[in-house]
C-alpha positions as semicolon CSV with decimal commas, in nm:
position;residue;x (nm);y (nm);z (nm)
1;X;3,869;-21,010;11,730
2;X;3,600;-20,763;11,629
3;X;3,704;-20,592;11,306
4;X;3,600;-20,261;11,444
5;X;3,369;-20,166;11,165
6;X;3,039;-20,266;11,386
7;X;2,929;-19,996;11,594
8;X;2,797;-20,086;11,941
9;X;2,611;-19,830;12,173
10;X;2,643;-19,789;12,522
11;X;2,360;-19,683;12,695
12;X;2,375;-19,494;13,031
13;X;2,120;-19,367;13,202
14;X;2,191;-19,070;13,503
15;X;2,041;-18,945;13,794
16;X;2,211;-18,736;14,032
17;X;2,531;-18,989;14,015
18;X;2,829;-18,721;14,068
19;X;2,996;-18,964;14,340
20;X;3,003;-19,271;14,099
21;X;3,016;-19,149;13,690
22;X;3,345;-19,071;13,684
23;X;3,497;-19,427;13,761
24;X;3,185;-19,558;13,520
25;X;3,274;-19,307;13,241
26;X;3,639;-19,409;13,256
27;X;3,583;-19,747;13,274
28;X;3,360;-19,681;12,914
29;X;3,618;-19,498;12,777
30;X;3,910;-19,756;12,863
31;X;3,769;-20,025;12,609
32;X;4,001;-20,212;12,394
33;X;3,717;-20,233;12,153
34;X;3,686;-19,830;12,058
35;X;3,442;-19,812;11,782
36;X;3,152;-19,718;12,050
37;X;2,845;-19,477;12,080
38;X;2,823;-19,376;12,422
39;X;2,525;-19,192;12,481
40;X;2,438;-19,104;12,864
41;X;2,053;-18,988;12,913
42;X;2,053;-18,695;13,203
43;X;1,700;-18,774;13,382
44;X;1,656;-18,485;13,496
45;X;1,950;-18,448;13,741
46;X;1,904;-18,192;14,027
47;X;2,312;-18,237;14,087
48;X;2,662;-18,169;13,898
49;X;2,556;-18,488;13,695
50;X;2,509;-18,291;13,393
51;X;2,784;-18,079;13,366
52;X;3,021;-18,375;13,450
53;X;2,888;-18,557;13,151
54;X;2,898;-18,268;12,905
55;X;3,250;-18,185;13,021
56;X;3,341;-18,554;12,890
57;X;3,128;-18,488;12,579
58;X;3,397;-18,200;12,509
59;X;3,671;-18,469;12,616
60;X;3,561;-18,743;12,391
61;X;3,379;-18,698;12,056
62;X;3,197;-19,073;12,090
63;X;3,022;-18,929;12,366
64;X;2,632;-18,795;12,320
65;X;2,455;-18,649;12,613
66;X;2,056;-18,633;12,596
67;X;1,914;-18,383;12,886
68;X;1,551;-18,468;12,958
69;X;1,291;-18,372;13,237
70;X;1,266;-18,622;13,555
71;X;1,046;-18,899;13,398
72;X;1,224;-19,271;13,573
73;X;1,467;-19,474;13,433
74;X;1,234;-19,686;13,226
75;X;1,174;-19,365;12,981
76;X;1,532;-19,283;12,984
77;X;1,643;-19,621;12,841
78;X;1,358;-19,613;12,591
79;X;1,549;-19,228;12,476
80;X;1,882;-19,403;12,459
81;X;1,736;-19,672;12,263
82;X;1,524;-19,424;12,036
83;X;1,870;-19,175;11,965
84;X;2,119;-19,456;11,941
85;X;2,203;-19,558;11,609
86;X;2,454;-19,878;11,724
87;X;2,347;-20,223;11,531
88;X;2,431;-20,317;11,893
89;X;2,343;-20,180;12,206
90;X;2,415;-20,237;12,575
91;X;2,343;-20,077;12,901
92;X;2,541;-19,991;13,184
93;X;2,439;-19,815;13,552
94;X;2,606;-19,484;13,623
95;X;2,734;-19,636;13,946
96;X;2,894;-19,970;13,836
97;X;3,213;-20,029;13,620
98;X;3,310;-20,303;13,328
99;X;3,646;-20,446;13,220
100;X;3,826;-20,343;12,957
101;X;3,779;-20,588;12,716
102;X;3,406;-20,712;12,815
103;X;3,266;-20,541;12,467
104;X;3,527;-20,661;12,253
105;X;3,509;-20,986;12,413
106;X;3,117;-20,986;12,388
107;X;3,122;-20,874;12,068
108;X;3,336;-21,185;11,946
109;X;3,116;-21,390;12,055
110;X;2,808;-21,264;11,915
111;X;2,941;-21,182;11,560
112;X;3,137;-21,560;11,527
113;X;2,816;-21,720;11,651
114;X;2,564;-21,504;11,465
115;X;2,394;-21,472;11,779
116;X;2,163;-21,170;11,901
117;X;2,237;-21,167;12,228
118;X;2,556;-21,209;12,469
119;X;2,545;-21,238;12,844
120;X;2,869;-21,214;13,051
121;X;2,953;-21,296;13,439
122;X;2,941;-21,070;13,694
123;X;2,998;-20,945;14,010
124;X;2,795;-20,814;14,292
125;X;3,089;-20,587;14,464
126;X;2,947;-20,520;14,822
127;X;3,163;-20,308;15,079
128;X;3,327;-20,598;15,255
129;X;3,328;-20,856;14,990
130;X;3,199;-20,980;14,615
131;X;2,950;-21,228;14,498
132;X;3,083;-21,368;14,162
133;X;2,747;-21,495;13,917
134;X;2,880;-21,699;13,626
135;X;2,827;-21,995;13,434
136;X;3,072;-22,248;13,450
137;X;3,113;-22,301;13,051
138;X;3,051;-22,100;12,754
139;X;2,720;-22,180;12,659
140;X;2,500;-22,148;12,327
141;X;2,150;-22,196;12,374
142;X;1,808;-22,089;12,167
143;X;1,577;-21,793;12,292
144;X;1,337;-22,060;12,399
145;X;1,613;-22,212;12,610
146;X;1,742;-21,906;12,726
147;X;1,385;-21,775;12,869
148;X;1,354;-22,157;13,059
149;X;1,718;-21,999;13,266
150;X;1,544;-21,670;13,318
151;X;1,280;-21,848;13,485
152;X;1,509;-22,125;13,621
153;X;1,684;-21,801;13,793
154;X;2,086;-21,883;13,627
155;X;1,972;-21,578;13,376
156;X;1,892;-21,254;13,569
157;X;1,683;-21,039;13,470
158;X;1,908;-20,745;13,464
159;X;1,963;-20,507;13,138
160;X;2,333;-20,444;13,195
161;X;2,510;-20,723;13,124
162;X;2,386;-20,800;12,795
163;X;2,516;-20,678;12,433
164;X;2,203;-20,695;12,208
165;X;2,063;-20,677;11,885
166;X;1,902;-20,338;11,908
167;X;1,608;-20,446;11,744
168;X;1,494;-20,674;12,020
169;X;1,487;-20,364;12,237
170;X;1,297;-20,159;11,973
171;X;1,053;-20,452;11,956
172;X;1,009;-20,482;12,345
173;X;1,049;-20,085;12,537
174;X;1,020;-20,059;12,833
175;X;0,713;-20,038;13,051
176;X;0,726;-19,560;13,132
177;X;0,635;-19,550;13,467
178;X;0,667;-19,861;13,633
179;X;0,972;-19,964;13,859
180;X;1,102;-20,369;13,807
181;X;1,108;-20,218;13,462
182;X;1,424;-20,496;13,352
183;X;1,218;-20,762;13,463
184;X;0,884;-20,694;13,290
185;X;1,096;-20,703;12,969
186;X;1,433;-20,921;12,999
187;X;1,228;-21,214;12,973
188;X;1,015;-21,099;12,634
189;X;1,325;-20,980;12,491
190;X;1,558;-21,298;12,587
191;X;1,271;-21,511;12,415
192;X;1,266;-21,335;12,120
193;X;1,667;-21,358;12,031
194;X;1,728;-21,647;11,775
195;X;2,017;-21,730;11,967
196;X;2,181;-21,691;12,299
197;X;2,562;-21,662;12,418
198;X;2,661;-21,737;12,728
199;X;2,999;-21,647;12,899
200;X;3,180;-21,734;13,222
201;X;3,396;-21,416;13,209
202;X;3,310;-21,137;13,484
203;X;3,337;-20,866;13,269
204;X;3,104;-20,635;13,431
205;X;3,088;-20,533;13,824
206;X;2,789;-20,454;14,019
207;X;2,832;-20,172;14,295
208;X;2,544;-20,238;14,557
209;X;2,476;-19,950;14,762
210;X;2,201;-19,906;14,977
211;X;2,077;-19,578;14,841
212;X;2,038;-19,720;14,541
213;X;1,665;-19,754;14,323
214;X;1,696;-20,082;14,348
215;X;1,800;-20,122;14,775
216;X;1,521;-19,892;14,818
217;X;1,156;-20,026;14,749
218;X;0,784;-19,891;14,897
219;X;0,526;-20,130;14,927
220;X;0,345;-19,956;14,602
221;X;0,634;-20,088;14,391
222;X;0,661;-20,451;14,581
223;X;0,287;-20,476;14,449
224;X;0,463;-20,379;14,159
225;X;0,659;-20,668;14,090
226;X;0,408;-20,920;14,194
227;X;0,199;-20,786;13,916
228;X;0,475;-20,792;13,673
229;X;0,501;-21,144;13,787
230;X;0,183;-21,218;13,742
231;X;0,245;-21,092;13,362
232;X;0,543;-21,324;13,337
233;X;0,346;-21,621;13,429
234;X;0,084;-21,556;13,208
235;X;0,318;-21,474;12,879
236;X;0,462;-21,842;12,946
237;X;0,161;-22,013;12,883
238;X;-0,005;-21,812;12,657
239;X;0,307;-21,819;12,476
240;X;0,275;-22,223;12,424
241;X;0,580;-22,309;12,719
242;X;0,351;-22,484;13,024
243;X;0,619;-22,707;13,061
244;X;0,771;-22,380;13,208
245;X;0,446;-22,289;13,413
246;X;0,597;-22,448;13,756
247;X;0,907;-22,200;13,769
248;X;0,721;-21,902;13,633
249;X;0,494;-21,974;13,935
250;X;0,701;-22,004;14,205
251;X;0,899;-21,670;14,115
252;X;0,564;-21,555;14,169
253;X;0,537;-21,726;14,464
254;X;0,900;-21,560;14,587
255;X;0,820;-21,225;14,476
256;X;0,570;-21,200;14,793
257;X;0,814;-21,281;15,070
258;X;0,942;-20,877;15,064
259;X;0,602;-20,782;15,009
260;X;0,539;-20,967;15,344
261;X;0,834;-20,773;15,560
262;X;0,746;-20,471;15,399
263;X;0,370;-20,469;15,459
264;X;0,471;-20,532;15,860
265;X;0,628;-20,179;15,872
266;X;0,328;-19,989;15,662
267;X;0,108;-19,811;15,773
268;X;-0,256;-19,915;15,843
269;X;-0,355;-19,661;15,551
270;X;-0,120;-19,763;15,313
271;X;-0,193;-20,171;15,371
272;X;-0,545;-20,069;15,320
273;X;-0,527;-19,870;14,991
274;X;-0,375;-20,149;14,865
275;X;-0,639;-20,434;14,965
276;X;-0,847;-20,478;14,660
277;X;-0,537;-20,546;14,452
278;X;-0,432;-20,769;14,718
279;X;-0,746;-20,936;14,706
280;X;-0,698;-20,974;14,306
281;X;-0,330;-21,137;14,363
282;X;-0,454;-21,354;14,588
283;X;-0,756;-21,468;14,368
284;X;-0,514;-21,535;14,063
285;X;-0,269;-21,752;14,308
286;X;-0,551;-21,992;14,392
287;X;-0,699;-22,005;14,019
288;X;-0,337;-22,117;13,892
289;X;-0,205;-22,313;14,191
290;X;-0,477;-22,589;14,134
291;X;-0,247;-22,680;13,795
292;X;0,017;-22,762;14,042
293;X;-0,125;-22,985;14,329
294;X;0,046;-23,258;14,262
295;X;0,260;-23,477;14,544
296;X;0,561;-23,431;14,321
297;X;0,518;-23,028;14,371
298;X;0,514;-23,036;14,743
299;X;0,727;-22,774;14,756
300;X;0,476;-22,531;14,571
301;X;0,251;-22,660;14,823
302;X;0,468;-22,471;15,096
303;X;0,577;-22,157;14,888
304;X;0,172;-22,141;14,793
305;X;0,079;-22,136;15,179
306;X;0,394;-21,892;15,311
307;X;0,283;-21,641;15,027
308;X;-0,080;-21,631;15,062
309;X;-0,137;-21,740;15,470
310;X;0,233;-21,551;15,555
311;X;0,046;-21,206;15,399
312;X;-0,249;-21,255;15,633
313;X;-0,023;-21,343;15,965
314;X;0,183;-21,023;15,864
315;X;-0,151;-20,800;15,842
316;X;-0,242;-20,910;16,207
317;X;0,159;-20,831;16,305
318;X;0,137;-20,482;16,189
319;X;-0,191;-20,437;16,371
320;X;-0,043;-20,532;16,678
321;X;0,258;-20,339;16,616
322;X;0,048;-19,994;16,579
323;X;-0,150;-20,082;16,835
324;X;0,141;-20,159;17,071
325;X;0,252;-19,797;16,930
326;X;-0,063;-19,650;17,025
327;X;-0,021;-19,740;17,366
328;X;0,331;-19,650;17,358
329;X;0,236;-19,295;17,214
330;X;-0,039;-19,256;17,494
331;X;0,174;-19,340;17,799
332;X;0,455;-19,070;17,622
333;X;0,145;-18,800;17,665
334;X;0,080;-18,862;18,021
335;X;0,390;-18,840;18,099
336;X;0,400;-18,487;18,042
């Protein structure tokens, strides 16, 4: 086990989460492994979020709380990374909960094999049930490797079940301002760790609720992630990896199918501000999908023509929806 001479910080960033810190906090403060930095960055919460967390500042000396203006969760992990002073950090939600031992199991692993990054299981606890994500062995694989599961999909994309070298987040912040804000950097940092850990232990639990930043998405920020996959796709092969060009492309590819339900239920206006950017995603699809047109990749063929044809069939749905709204609307004003 961990000597407990290596301090690790846990980073936790909070808006307006006075129904769910307390079971989070607690679940932080229960490690086995107690030789912990646990700074929580207050984002500007309009709720009892910040007195909670300075009331457990008084409770337990380990704990920092930062209190900054509103500015998105992107720029309040960049603070906990910029304040921490942990040779290791890791980040948790305010509304999810870990196991007792996940650090000082994590941390094991890292230190014995010199590694600069650990990933654990986890679970995706729903109201009625739980999705369990794990590998089936322990696994030890090289930042190269590692990125080639991000884009294989059996490596999310998510921050918070990671223990990492801090440097690789100091090296790679995250983008202020944008939402998808784990996935336009999990896959930069990932690459960039000499080596990689993987566990099978579910050490860390996943609340889903539909309020959540993540349940909730505009259409702004699903053109959002389509241009951070577009980024993605591009850092593989101009990073030297076309071998990894096909799965980089169809995430790209897969990142347009709730961009497609979503853009039914827009407005006109809103589908239309958006239409030279659409017109740019589009463009870049066809440019790269010639590098794939093989009969081998028949199944890019399909994901090529549900993306790019499907958002053209859902622009003439929402027409007819509004239209069939209009009418709707009309017959409601005759009435009276």
């Amino acid at each position: 086990m961990a000597d407990g001479n290596v301090l690790v910080s846990v980073i936790v960033t909070v808006y307006n989460g006075e129904d769910y810190l307390d079971k989070c906090i607690e679940s932080i403060l229960s490690q086995t492994y107690t030789d912990l930095e646990i700074l929580f960055v207050d984002d500007g919460s309009i709720d009892s979020s910040p007195q909670i967390l300075d009331d457990y500042s008084i409770r337990d000396k380990r704990i920092r709380v930062v209190h900054q203006s509103n500015g998105g969760r992107a720029r309040a992990r960049n603070t906990g990374i910029r304040v921490s002073t942990g040779r290791y950090v890791i980040f948790i939600d305010m509304d999810d909960w870990i196991e007792p031992d996940m650090i000082s199991i994590m941390l094991d692993d890292l230190l014995k094999y010199e590694a600069q990054m650990v990933i654990c299981g986890y679970s995706r606890d729903y109201k009625k049930n739980v999705a369990r994500h794990i590998v089936d062995d322990k696994e030890i694989c090289t930042g190269k490797e590692a990125l080639a599961r991000v884009l294989e999909g059996t490596i999310d994309s998510f921050t918070w079940n990671k223990l990492c070298d801090r440097s690789l987040f100091e090296k790679f912040p995250f983008p202020e301002g944008r939402n998808y804000e784990d996935i336009a950097v999990m896959y930069r940092v990932v690459e960039s760790a000499s080596k990689v850990v993987l566990l099978p232990d579910i050490l860390y639990h996943y609340v889903y609720r539909k309020n959540s930043i993540v349940a909730a998405r505009k259409l702004k920020d699903l053109f959002m992630r389509v241009e951070i996959e577009i980024e993605r796709y591009q850092y593989v092969m101009k990073c030297g990896y076309p071998e990894y060009g096909e799965a980089a492309l169809l995430l790209l590819l897969n990142s347009y199918r709730p961009l497609m339900v979503a853009s039914v239920f827009s407005s006109f206006k809103e589908r239309k501000s958006h239409r030279m950017q659409r017109k740019e995603y589009d463009n870049f699809l066809k440019r790269n999908f010639k590098k794939y047109v093989g009969k081998q990749e028949r199944h890019i063929r399909i994901q090529y023509y549900l993306a790019v044809r499907g958002m053209f069939m859902t622009d003439v749905l929402a027409l007819a929806c509004e239209w069939l709204d209009r009418i709707k609307r009309k017959r409601q004003f005759k009435m009276w």
